[in-house]
XYZ file of C-alpha atoms in Angstrom:
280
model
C 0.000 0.000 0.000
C 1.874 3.388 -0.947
C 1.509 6.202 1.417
C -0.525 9.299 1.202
C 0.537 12.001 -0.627
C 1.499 15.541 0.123
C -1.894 16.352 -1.709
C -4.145 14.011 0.241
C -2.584 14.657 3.286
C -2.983 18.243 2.911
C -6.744 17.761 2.205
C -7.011 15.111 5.174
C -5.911 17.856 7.534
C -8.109 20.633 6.273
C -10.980 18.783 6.344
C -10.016 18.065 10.678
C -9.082 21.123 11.324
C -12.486 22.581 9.766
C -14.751 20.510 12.264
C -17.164 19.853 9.643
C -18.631 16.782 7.912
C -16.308 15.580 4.980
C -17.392 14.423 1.931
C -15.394 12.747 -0.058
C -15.376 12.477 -3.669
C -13.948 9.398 -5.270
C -13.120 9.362 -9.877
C -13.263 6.330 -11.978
C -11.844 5.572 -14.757
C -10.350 7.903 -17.655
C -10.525 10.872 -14.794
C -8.753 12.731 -12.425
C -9.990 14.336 -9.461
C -10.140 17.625 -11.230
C -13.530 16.430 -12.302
C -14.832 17.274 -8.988
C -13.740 20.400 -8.631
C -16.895 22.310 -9.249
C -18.765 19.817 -7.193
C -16.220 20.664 -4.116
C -17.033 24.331 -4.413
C -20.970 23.393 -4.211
C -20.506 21.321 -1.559
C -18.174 23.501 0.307
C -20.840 26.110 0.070
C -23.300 24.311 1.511
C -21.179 23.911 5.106
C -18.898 20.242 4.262
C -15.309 20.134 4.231
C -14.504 18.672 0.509
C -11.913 16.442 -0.667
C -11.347 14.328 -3.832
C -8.233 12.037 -3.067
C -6.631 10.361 -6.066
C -6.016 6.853 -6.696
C -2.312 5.137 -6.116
C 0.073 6.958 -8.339
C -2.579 9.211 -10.436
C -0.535 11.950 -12.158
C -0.862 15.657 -11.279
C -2.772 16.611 -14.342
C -4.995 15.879 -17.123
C -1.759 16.595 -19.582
C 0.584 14.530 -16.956
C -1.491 11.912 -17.234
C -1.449 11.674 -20.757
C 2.099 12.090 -21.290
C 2.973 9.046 -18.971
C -0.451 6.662 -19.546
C 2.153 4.408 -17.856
C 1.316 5.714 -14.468
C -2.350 4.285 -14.740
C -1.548 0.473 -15.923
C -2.128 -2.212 -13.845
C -4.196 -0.359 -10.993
C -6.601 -2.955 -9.193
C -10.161 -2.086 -7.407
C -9.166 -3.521 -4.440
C -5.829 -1.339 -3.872
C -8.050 1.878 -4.706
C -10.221 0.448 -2.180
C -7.779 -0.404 0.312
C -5.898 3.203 -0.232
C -8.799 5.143 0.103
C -9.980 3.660 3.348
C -6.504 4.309 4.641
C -7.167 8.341 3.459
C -10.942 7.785 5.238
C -9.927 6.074 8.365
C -7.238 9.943 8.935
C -10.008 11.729 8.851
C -11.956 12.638 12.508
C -15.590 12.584 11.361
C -17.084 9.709 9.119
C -17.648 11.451 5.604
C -20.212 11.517 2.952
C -19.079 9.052 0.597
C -19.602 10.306 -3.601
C -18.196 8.190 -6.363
C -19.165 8.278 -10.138
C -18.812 5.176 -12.014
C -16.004 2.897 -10.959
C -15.247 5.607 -8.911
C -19.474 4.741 -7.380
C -18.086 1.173 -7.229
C -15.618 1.896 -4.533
C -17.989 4.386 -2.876
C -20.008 1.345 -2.257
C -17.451 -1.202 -1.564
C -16.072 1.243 1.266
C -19.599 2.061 2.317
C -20.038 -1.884 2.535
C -16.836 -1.891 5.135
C -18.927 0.454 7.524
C -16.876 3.810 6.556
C -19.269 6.029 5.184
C -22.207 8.383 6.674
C -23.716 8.261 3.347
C -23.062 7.058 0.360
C -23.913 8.272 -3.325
C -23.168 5.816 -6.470
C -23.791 8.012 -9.474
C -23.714 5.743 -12.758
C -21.643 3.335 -10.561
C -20.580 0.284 -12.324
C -21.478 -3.138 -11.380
C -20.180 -5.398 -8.270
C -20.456 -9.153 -8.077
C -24.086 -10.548 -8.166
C -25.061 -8.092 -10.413
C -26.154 -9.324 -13.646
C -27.207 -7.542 -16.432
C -24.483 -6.964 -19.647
C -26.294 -4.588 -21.904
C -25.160 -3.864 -24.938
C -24.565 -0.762 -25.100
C -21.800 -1.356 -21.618
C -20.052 -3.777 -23.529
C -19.844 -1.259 -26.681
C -18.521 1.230 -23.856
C -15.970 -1.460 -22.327
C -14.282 -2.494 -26.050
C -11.798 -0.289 -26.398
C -10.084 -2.500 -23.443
C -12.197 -6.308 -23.603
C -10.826 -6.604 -27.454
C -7.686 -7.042 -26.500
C -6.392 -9.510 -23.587
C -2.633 -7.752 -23.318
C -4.745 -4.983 -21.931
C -5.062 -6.428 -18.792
C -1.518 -5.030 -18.094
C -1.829 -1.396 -19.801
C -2.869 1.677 -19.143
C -5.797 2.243 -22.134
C -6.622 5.813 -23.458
C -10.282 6.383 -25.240
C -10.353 7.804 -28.693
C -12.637 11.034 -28.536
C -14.974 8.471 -30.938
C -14.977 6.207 -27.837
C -15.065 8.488 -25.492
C -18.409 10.291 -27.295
C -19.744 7.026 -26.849
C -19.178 6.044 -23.935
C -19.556 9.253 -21.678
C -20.601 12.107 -23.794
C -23.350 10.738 -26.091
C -26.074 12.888 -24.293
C -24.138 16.799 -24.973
C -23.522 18.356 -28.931
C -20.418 17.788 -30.417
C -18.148 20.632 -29.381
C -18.800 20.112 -25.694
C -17.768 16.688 -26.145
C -15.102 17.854 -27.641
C -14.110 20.097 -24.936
C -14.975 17.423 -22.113
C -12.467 15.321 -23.804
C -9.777 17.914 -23.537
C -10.655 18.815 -20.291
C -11.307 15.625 -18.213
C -10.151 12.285 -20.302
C -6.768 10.305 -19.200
C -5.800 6.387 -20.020
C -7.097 4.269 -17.718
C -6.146 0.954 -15.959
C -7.430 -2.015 -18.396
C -7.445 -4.018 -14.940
C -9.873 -2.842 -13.766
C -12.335 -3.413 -16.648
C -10.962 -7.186 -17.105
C -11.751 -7.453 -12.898
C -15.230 -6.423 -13.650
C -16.203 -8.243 -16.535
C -15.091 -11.407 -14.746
C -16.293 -10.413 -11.169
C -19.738 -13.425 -11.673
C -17.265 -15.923 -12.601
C -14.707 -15.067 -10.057
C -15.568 -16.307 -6.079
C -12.274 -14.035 -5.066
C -12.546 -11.214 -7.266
C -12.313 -7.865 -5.802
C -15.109 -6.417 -7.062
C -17.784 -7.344 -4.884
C -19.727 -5.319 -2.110
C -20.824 -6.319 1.151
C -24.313 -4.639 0.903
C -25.661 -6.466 3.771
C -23.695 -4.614 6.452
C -25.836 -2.892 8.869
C -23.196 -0.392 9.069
C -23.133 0.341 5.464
C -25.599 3.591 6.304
C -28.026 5.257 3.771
C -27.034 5.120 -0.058
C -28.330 6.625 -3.112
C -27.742 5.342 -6.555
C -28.266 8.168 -9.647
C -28.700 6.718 -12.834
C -28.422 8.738 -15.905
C -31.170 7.952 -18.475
C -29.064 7.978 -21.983
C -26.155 6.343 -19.689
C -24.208 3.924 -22.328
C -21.369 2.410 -20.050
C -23.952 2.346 -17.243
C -27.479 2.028 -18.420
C -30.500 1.793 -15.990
C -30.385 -2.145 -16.378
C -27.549 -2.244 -14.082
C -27.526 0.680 -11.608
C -31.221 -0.648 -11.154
C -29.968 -4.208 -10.771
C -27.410 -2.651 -8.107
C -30.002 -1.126 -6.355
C -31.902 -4.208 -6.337
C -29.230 -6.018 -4.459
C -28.192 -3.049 -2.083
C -32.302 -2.684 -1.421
C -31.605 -5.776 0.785
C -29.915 -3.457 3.458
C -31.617 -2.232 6.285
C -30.457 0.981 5.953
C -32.477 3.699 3.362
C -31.478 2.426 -0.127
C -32.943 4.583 -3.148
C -32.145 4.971 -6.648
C -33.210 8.296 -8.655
C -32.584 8.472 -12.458
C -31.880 11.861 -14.487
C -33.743 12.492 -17.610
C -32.081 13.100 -20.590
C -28.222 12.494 -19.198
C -25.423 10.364 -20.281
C -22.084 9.124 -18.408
C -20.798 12.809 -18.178
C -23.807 13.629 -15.929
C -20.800 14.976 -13.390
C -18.426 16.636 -15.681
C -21.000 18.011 -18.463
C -23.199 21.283 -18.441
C -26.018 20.049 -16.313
C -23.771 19.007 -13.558
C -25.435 21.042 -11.236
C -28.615 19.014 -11.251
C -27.057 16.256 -10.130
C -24.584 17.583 -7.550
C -28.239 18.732 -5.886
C -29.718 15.789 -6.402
C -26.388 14.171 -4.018
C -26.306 17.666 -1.603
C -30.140 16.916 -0.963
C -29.500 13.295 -0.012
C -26.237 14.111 1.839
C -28.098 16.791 4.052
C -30.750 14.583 5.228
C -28.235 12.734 7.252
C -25.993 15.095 8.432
């Protein structure tokens, strides 16, 4: 397990030293933790002291990131998991879990270890048990499943791929400016880890949503969602709805996989801030 950065540590302490609830904001793949950053200032507003740690090794930058893809490859769930509970467990007040798509994975995975006051999943993508492959995910997930020697590499998305698979639901040019803005390689890993989580008894994909300290969660779904379609954040709730604690699931009209980096990012940051403040 590598230690915490200068960053994270730095964000660790200001959120203690502010005696307010944390929230913590957790990427997935092809992003950086600068995609939160107008979700921090909303939330910050509202009275929560924000942070968005980054996984193991993530560069500094959007063009850092791209100029060593190397940095990326081979990155599993479960050390993302494991490193951000280490950054969680710092911190002196249990925090508001958000994560959007593998990056709502590991917000539930940690909420399934008891760590998080709430949780919110937006577009998160699947955990072992659930069971739907639509077609439209798999279309999403090609650019790294065609290949096996991806498993080991770091895999960029063409700004085809990437219009596909996140930013089918905006016009062209802010695509085209999302893509500029927000998209990195990612770890091929981690898609190989999820495509065989059902077949795999030890994979690391998998969620204990049983725990009755997991603590309320709320899954957003995003209707035009390719990589994550309603089929399987519904399917997700399904199995967290076993819980005891409050489990809902909300989907936004019109809104693909950039639902937290595109225009209308502010309807969904509310959508989370509502849920958030009702267990403060």
């Amino acid at each position: 397990m590598p230690g915490i950065p200068a960053n994270d540590n730095d964000q660790i302490e200001t959120a203690n030293s502010s005696g307010l609830t944390p929230v913590v904001f957790v990427h997935g793949l092809w992003l950086l933790p600068n995609s939160w950053e107008q979700w921090r200032e909303a939330f910050s507003a509202a009275g929560f002291a924000t942070m968005a740690p980054g996984w193991p090794d993530d560069p500094a930058s959007v063009r850092e990131g791209n100029e060593n893809p190397a940095a990326f490859a081979g990155k599993t769930v479960g050390q993302v998991a494991d490193y951000m509970e280490t950054v969680i467990r710092k911190l002196a007040k249990p925090p508001a879990i958000i994560g959007h798509s593998f990056g709502g994975l590991l917000a539930q995975i940690l909420a399934g270890r008891g760590l998080a006051k709430s949780t919110v999943a937006i577009d998160p993508a699947p955990f072992r048990g659930v069971l739907p492959l639509p077609v439209s995910a798999l279309k999403s997930a090609s650019p790294v499943l065609k290949n096996p020697a991806n498993r080991s590499k770091a895999v960029a998305l063409t700004f085809d791929e990437f219009r596909y698979a996140f930013a089918n639901a905006v016009d062209d040019a802010e695509a085209r400016k999302l893509y500029e803005m927000f998209a990195v390689p990612g770890s091929g890993r981690t898609i190989f880890q999820a495509a065989s989580a059902n077949f795999n008894p030890w994979t690391d994909v998998k969620v204990d949503s049983r725990n009755p300290k997991r603590g309320p969660l709320l899954i957003i779904s995003g209707e035009l969602d390719h990589t994550v379609p309603w089929k399987i954040a519904n399917a997700s709730f399904k199995k967290q709805n076993r819980n005891e604690g409050v489990t809902e699931i909300v989907e936004m009209k019109g809104r693909g996989h950039s639902l937290t980096i595109d225009s209308g990012w502010r309807e969904v940051a509310d959508t989370a801030l509502a849920f958030v403040k009702r267990f403060e």
